[in-house]
mmCIF file of C-alpha atoms and ligand atoms in Angstrom:
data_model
loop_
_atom_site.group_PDB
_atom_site.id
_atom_site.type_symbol
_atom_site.label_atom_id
_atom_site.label_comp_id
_atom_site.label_asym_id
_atom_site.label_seq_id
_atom_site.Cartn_x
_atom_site.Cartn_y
_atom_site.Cartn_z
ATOM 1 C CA UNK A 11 83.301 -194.258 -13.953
ATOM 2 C CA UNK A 12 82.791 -193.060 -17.706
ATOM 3 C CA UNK A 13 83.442 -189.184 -17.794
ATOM 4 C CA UNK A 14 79.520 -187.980 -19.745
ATOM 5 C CA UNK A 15 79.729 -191.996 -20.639
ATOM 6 C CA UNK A 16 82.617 -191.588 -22.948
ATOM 7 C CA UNK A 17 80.900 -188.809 -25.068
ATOM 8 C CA UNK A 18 83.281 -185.803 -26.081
ATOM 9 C CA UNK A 19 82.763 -182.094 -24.441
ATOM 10 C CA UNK A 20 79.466 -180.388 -25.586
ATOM 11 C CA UNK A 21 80.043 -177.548 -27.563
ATOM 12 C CA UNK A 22 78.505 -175.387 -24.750
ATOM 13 C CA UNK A 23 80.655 -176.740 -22.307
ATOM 14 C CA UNK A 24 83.524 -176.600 -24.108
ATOM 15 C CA UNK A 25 83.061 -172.343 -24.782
ATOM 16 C CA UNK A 26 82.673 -172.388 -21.265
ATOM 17 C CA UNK A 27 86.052 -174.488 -20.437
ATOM 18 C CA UNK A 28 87.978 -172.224 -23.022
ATOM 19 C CA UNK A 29 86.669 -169.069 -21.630
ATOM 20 C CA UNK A 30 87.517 -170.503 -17.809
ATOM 21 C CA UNK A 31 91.073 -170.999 -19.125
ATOM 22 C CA UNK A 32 91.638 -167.856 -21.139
ATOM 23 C CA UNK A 33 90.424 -165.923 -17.363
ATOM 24 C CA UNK A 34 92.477 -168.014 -15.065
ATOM 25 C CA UNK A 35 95.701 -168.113 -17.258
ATOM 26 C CA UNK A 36 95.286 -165.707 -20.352
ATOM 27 C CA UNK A 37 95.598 -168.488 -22.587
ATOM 28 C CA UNK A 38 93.872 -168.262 -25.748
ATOM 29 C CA UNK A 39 92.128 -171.998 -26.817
ATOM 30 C CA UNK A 40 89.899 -173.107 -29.903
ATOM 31 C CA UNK A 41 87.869 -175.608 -30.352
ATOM 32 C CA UNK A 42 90.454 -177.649 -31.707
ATOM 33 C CA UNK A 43 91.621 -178.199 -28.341
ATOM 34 C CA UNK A 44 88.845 -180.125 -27.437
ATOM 35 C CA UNK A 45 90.174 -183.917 -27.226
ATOM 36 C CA UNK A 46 93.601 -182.285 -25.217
ATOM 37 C CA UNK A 47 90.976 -180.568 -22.805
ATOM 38 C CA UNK A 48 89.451 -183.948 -22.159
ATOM 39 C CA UNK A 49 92.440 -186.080 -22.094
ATOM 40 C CA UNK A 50 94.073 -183.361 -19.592
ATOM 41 C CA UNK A 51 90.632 -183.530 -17.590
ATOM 42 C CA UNK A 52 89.670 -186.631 -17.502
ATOM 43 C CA UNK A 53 91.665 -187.767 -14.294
ATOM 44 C CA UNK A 54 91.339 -185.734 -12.343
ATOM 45 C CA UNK A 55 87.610 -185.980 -13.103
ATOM 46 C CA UNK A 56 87.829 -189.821 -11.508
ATOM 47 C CA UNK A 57 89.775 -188.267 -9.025
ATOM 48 C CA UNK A 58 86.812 -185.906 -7.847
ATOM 49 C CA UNK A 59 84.376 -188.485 -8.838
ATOM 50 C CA UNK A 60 82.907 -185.894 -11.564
ATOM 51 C CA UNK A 61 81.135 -187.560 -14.076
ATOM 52 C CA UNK A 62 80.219 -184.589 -16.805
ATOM 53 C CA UNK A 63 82.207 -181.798 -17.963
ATOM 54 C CA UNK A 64 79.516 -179.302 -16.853
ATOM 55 C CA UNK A 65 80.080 -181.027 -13.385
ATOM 56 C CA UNK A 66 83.790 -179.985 -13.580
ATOM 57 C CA UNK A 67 83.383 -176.467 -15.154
ATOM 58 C CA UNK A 68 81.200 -175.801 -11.888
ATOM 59 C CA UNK A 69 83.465 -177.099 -9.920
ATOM 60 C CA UNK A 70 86.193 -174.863 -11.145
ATOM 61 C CA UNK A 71 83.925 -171.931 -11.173
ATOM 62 C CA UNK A 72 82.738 -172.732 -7.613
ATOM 63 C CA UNK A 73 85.928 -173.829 -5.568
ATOM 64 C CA UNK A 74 88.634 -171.540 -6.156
ATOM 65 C CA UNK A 75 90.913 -174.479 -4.438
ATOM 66 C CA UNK A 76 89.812 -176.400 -7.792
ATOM 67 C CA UNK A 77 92.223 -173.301 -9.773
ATOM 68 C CA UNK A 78 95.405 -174.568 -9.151
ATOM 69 C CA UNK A 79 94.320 -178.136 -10.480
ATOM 70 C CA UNK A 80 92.428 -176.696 -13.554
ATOM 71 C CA UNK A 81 95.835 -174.125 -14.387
ATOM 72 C CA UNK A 82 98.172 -177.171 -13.620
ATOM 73 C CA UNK A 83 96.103 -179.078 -16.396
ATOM 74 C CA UNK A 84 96.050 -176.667 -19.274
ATOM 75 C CA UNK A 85 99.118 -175.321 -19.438
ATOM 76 C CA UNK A 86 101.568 -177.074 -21.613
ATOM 77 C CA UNK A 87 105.306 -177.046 -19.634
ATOM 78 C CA UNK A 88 107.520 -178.572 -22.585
ATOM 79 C CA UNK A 89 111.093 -177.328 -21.759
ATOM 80 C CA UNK A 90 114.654 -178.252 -22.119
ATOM 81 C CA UNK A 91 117.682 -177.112 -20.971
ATOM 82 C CA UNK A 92 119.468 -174.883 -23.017
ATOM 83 C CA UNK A 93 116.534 -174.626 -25.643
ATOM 84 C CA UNK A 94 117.484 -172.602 -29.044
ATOM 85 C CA UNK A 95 121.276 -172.811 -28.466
ATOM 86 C CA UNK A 96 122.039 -169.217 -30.162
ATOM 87 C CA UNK A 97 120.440 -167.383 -27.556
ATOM 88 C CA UNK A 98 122.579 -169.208 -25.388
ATOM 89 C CA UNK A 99 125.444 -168.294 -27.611
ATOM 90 C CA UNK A 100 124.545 -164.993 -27.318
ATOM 91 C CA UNK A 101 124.237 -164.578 -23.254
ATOM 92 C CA UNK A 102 127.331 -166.176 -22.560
ATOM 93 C CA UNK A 103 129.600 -164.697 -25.493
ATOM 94 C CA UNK A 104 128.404 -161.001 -25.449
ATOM 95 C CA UNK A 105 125.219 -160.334 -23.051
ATOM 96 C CA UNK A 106 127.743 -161.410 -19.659
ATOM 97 C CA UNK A 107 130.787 -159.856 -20.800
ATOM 98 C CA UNK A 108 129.319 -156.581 -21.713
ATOM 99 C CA UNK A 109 126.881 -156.146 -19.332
ATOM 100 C CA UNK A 110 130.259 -156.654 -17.189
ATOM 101 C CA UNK A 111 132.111 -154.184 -18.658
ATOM 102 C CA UNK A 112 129.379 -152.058 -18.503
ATOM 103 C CA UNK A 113 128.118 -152.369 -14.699
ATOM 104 C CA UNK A 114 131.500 -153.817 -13.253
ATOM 105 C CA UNK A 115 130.354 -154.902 -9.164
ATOM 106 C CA UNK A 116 126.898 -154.597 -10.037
ATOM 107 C CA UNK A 117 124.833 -157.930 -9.251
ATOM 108 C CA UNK A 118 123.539 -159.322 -12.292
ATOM 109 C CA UNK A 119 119.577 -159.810 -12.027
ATOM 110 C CA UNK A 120 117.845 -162.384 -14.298
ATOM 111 C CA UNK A 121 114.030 -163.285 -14.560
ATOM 112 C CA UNK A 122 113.129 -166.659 -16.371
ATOM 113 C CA UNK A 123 109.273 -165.543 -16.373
ATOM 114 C CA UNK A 124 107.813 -169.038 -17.483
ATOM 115 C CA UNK A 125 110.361 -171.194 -16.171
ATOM 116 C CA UNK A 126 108.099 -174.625 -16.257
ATOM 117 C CA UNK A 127 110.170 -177.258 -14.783
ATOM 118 C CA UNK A 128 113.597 -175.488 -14.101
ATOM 119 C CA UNK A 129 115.552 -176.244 -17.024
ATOM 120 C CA UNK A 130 115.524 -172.650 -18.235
ATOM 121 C CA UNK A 131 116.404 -171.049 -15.372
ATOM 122 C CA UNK A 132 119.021 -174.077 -14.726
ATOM 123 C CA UNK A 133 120.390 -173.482 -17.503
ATOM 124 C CA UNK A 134 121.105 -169.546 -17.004
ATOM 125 C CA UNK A 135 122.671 -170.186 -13.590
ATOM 126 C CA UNK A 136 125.032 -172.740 -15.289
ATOM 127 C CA UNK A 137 126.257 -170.032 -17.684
ATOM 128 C CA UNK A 138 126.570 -167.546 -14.977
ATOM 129 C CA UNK A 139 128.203 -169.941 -12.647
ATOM 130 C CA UNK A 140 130.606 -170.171 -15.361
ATOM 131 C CA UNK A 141 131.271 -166.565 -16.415
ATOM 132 C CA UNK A 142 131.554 -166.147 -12.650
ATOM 133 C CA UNK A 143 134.859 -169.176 -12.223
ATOM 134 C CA UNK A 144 136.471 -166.396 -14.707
ATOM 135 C CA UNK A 145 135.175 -162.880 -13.359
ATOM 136 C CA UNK A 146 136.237 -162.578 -10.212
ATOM 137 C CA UNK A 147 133.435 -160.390 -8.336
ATOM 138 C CA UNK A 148 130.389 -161.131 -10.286
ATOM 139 C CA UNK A 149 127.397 -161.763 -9.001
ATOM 140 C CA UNK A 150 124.102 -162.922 -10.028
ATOM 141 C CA UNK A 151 120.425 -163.479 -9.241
ATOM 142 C CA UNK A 152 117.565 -165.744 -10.636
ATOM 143 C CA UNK A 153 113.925 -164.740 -10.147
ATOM 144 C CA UNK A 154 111.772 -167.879 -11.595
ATOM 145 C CA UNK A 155 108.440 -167.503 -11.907
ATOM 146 C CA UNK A 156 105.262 -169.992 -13.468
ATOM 147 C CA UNK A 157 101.617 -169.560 -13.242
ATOM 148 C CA UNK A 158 101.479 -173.599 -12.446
ATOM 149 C CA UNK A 159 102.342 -174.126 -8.925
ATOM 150 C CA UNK A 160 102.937 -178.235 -10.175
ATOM 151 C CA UNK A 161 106.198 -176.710 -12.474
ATOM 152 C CA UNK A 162 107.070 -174.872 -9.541
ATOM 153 C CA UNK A 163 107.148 -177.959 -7.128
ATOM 154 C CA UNK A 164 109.126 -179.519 -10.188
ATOM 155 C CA UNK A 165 111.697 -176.200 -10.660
ATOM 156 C CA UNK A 166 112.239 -176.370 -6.904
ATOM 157 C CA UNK A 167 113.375 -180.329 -6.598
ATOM 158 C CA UNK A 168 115.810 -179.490 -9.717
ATOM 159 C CA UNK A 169 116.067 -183.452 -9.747
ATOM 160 C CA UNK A 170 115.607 -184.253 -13.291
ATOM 161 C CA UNK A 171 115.242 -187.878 -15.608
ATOM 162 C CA UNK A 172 115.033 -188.917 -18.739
ATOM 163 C CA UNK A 173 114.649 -186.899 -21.902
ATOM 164 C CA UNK A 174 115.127 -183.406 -19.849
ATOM 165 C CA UNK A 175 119.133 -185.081 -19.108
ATOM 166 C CA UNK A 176 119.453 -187.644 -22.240
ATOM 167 C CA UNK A 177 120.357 -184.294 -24.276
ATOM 168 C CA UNK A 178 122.098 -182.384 -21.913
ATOM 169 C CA UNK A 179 124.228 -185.323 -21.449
ATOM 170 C CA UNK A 180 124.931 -186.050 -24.716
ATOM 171 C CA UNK A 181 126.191 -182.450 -25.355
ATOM 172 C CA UNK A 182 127.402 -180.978 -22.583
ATOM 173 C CA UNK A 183 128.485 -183.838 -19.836
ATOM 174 C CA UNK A 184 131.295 -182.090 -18.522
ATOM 175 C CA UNK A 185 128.336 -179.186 -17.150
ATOM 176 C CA UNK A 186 126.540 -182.510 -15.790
ATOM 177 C CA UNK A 187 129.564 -183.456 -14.041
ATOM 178 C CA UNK A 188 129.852 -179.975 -12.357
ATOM 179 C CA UNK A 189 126.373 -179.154 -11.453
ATOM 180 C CA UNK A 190 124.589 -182.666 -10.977
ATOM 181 C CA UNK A 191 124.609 -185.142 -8.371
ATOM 182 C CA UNK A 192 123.145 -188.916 -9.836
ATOM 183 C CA UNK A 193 119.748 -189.021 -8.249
ATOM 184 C CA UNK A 194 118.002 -192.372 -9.068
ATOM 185 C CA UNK A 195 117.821 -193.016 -12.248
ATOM 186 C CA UNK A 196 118.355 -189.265 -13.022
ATOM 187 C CA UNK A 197 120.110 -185.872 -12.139
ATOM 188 C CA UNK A 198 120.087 -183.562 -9.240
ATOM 189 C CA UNK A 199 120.775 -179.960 -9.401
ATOM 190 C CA UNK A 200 123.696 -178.750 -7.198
ATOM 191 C CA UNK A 201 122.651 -176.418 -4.232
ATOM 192 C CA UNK A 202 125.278 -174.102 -5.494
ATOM 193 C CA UNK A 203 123.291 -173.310 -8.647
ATOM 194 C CA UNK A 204 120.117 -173.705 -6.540
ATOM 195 C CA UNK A 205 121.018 -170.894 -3.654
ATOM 196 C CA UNK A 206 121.393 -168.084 -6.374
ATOM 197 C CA UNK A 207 117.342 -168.925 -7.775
ATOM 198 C CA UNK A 208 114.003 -167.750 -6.088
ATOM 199 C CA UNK A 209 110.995 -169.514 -7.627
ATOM 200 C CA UNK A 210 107.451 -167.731 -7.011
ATOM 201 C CA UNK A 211 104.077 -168.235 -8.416
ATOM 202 C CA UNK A 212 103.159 -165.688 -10.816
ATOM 203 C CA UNK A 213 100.438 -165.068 -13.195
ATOM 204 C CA UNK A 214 102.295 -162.965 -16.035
ATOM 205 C CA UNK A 215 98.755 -161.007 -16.715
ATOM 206 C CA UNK A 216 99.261 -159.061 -13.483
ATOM 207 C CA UNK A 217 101.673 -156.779 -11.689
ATOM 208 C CA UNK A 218 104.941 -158.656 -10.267
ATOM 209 C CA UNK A 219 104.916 -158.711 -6.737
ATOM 210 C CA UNK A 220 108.835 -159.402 -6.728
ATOM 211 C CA UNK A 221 110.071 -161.232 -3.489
ATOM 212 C CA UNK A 222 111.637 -158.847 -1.162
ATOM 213 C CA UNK A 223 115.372 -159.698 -2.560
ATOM 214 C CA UNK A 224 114.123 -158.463 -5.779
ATOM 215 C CA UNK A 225 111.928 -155.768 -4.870
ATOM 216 C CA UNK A 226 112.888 -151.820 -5.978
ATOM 217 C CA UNK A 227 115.507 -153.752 -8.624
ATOM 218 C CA UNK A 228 114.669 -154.342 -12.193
ATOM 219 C CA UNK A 229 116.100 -157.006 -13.931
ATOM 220 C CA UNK A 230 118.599 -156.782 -16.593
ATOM 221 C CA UNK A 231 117.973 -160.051 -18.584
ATOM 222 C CA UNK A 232 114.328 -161.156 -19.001
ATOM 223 C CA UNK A 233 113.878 -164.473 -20.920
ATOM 224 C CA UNK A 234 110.174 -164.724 -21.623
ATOM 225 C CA UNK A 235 110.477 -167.767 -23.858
ATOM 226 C CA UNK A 236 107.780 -170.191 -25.633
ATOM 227 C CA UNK A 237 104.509 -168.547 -23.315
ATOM 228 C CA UNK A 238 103.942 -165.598 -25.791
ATOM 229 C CA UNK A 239 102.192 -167.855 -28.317
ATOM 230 C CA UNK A 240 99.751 -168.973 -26.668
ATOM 231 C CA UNK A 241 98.015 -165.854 -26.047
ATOM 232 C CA UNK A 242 96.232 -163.609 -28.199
ATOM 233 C CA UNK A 243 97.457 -159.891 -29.427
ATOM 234 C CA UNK A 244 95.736 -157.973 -26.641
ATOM 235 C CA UNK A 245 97.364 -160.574 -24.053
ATOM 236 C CA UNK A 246 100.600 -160.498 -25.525
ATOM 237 C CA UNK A 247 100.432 -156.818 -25.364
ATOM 238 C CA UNK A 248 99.415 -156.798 -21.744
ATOM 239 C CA UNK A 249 102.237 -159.598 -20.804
ATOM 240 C CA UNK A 250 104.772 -157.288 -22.020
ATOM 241 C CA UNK A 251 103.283 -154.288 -20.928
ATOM 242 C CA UNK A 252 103.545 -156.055 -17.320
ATOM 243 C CA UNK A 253 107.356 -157.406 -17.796
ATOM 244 C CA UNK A 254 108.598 -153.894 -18.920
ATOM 245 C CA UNK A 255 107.846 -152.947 -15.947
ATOM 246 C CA UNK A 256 110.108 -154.926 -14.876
ATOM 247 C CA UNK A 257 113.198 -154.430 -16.853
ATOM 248 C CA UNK A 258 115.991 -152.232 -16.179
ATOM 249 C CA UNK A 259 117.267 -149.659 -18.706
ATOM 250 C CA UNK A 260 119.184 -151.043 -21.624
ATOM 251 C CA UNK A 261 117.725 -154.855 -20.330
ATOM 252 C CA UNK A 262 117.761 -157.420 -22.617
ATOM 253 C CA UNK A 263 114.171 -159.029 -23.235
ATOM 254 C CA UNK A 264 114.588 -163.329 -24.933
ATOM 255 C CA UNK A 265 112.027 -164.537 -26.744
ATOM 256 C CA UNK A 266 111.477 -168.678 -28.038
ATOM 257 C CA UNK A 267 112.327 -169.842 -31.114
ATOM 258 C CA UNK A 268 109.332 -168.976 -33.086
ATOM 259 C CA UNK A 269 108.003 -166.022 -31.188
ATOM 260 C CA UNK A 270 108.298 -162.176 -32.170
ATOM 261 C CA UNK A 271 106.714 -158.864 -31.089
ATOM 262 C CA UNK A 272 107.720 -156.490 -33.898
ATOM 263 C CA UNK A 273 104.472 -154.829 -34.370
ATOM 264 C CA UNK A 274 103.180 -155.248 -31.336
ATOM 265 C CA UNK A 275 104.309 -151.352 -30.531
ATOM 266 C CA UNK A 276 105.856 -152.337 -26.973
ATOM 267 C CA UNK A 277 109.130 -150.753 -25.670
ATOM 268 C CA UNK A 278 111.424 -153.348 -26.376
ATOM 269 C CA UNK A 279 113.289 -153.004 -29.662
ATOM 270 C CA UNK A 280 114.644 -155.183 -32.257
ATOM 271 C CA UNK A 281 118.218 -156.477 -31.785
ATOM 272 C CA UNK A 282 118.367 -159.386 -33.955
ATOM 273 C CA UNK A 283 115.786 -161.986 -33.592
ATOM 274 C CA UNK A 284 114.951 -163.685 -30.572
ATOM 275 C CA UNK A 285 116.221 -160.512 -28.722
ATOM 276 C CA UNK A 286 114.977 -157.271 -27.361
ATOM 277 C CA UNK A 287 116.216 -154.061 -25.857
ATOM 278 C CA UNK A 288 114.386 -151.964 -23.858
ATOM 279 C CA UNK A 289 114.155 -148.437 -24.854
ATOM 280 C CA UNK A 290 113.780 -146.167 -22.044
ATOM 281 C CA UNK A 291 112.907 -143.016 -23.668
ATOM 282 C CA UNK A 292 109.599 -145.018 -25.394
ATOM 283 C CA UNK A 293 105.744 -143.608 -23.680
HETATM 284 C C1 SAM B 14 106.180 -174.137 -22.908
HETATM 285 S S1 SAM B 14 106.573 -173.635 -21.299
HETATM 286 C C2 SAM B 14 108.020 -172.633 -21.571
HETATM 287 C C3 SAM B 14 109.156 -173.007 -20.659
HETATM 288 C C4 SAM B 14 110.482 -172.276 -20.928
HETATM 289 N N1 SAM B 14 110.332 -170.852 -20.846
HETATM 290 C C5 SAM B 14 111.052 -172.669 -22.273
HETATM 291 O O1 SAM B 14 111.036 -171.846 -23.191
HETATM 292 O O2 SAM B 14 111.539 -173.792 -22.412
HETATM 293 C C6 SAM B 14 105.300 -172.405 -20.998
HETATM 294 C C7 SAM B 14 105.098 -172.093 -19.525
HETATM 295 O O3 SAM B 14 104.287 -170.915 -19.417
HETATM 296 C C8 SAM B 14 103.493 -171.036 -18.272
HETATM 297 N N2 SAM B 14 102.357 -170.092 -18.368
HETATM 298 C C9 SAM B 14 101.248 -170.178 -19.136
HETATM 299 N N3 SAM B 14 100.436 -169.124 -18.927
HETATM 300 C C10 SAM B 14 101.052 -168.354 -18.007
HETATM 301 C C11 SAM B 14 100.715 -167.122 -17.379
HETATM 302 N N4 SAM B 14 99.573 -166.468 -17.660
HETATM 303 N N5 SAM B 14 101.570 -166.617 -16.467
HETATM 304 C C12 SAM B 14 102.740 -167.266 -16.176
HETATM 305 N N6 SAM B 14 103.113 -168.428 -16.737
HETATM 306 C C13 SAM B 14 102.279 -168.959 -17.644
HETATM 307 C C14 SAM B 14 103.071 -172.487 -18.262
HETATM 308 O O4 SAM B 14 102.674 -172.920 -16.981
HETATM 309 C C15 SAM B 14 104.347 -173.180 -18.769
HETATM 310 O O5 SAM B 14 105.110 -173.699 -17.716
#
């Protein structure tokens, strides 16, 4: 079957994709998107047997069941594990051992708020797996959260191939060797880094209903990394507005690599970029 017999999305149609998108996941499209809407839609168009892109925006509209599909589709879930390596730097050499000092016993609690496929949040329970072999007592948590329940299937497996390992092996193999099993023709997460994560679907636009474990206990280490941009000011002030909820006093808010909300008047200050503190005593 030819999707509208190979023709591109009417202009119509497409406003009415980009708004369905921007309600269902806060994302913030232009026009320009319009040959990554249809190659993203286009199967699972044949799937339904949908021939026009009207036929699918009704769809969407009309079968909330269709939601999960449609949010799976737009959202873009590039990841890797340990993305922007000074951040990295920074939570292992002086985020862990102060936050240590500071709350000795305490349980460490860490949200990776658009965790995609796992390698974020992986990655965090490597380092405090670590920081834990030489701190006797510490403790730590993992809440993971994605709007896409697809990169929440994927987070949960932890089996990963590919270009998500080809780095990670190249540059830190002796991590591999700890905290992977060979799995096929790829990598399996331990269940030692896996019993310290909760995954949970979560649309950052609305209050976090925090799985009991978490509930009543802010986190101290938010990494809200590479979702920021796609959403416009009023969103992004919204997200955060939502997350500082969230956050613990003195928490440390993580940004990705290209993101920034100076300006943005939210309650998380400057450290140095990338990084955030949240300032209790802000309205
Ligand atoms: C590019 S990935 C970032 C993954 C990881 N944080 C990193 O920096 O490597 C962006 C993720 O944000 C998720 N996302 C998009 N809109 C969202 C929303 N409104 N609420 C929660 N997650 C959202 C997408 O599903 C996607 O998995």
């Amino acid at each position: 079957m030819r999707v509208d017999g190979g023709a591109g999305i009417q202009p119509a149609t497409l406003s009415a994709l980009i708004a369905l998108v921007r309600e269902h996941t806060g994302i913030a499209m232009t026009d320009r998107k319009s040959s990554l809407l249809e190659r993203r839609l286009r199967p699972r168009m044949r799937e339904l047997d949908i021939a026009s892109y009207q036929g699918y925006v009704q769809r969407v509209r009309d079968d909330a069941g269709e939601v999960a599909h449609f949010i799976d589709l737009v959202t873009t879930n590039d990841t890797q594990f340990f993305r922007t390596a000074h951040v990295w730097e920074y939570v292992e050499r002086e985020f862990l051992p102060r936050w240590w000092r500071e709350r000795p016993g305490d349980t460490l609690r860490v949200w990776s708020a658009a965790a995609a496929s796992g390698e974020e949040l992986y990655s965090i329970a490597m380092l405090c797996e670590r920081f834990q072999a030489a701190t006797p007592g510490f403790r730590y948590q993992i809440l993971a959260t994605d709007i896409s329940r697809q990169m929440l299937a994927l987070a949960r497996a932890g089996r990963y191939a590919g270009r998500s390992v080809e780095r990670l092996l190249a540059t830190q193999p002796d991590w591999v060797r700890k905290y992977f099993t060979a799995s096929g023709d790829g990598l399996q997460v331990v269940d030692a880094l896996k019993q310290h994560v909760t995954l949970a679907q979560h649309n950052l636009l609305t209050p976090l209903k925090a799985p009991e474990k978490f509930a009543h206990q802010p986190f101290n280490l938010v990494f809200l990394r590479n979702v920021l941009f796609y959403f416009d000011q009023a969103h992004q002030r919204s997200v955060l507005q939502q997350v500082r909820h969230s956050m613990a006093p003195q928490a440390r808010l993580i940004l990705g690599e290209s993101e920034s909300i100076t300006g943005l008047e939210t309650a998380c200050q400057f450290e140095r970029p990338l990084i955030y503190t949240l300032d209790t005593q802000a309205p």
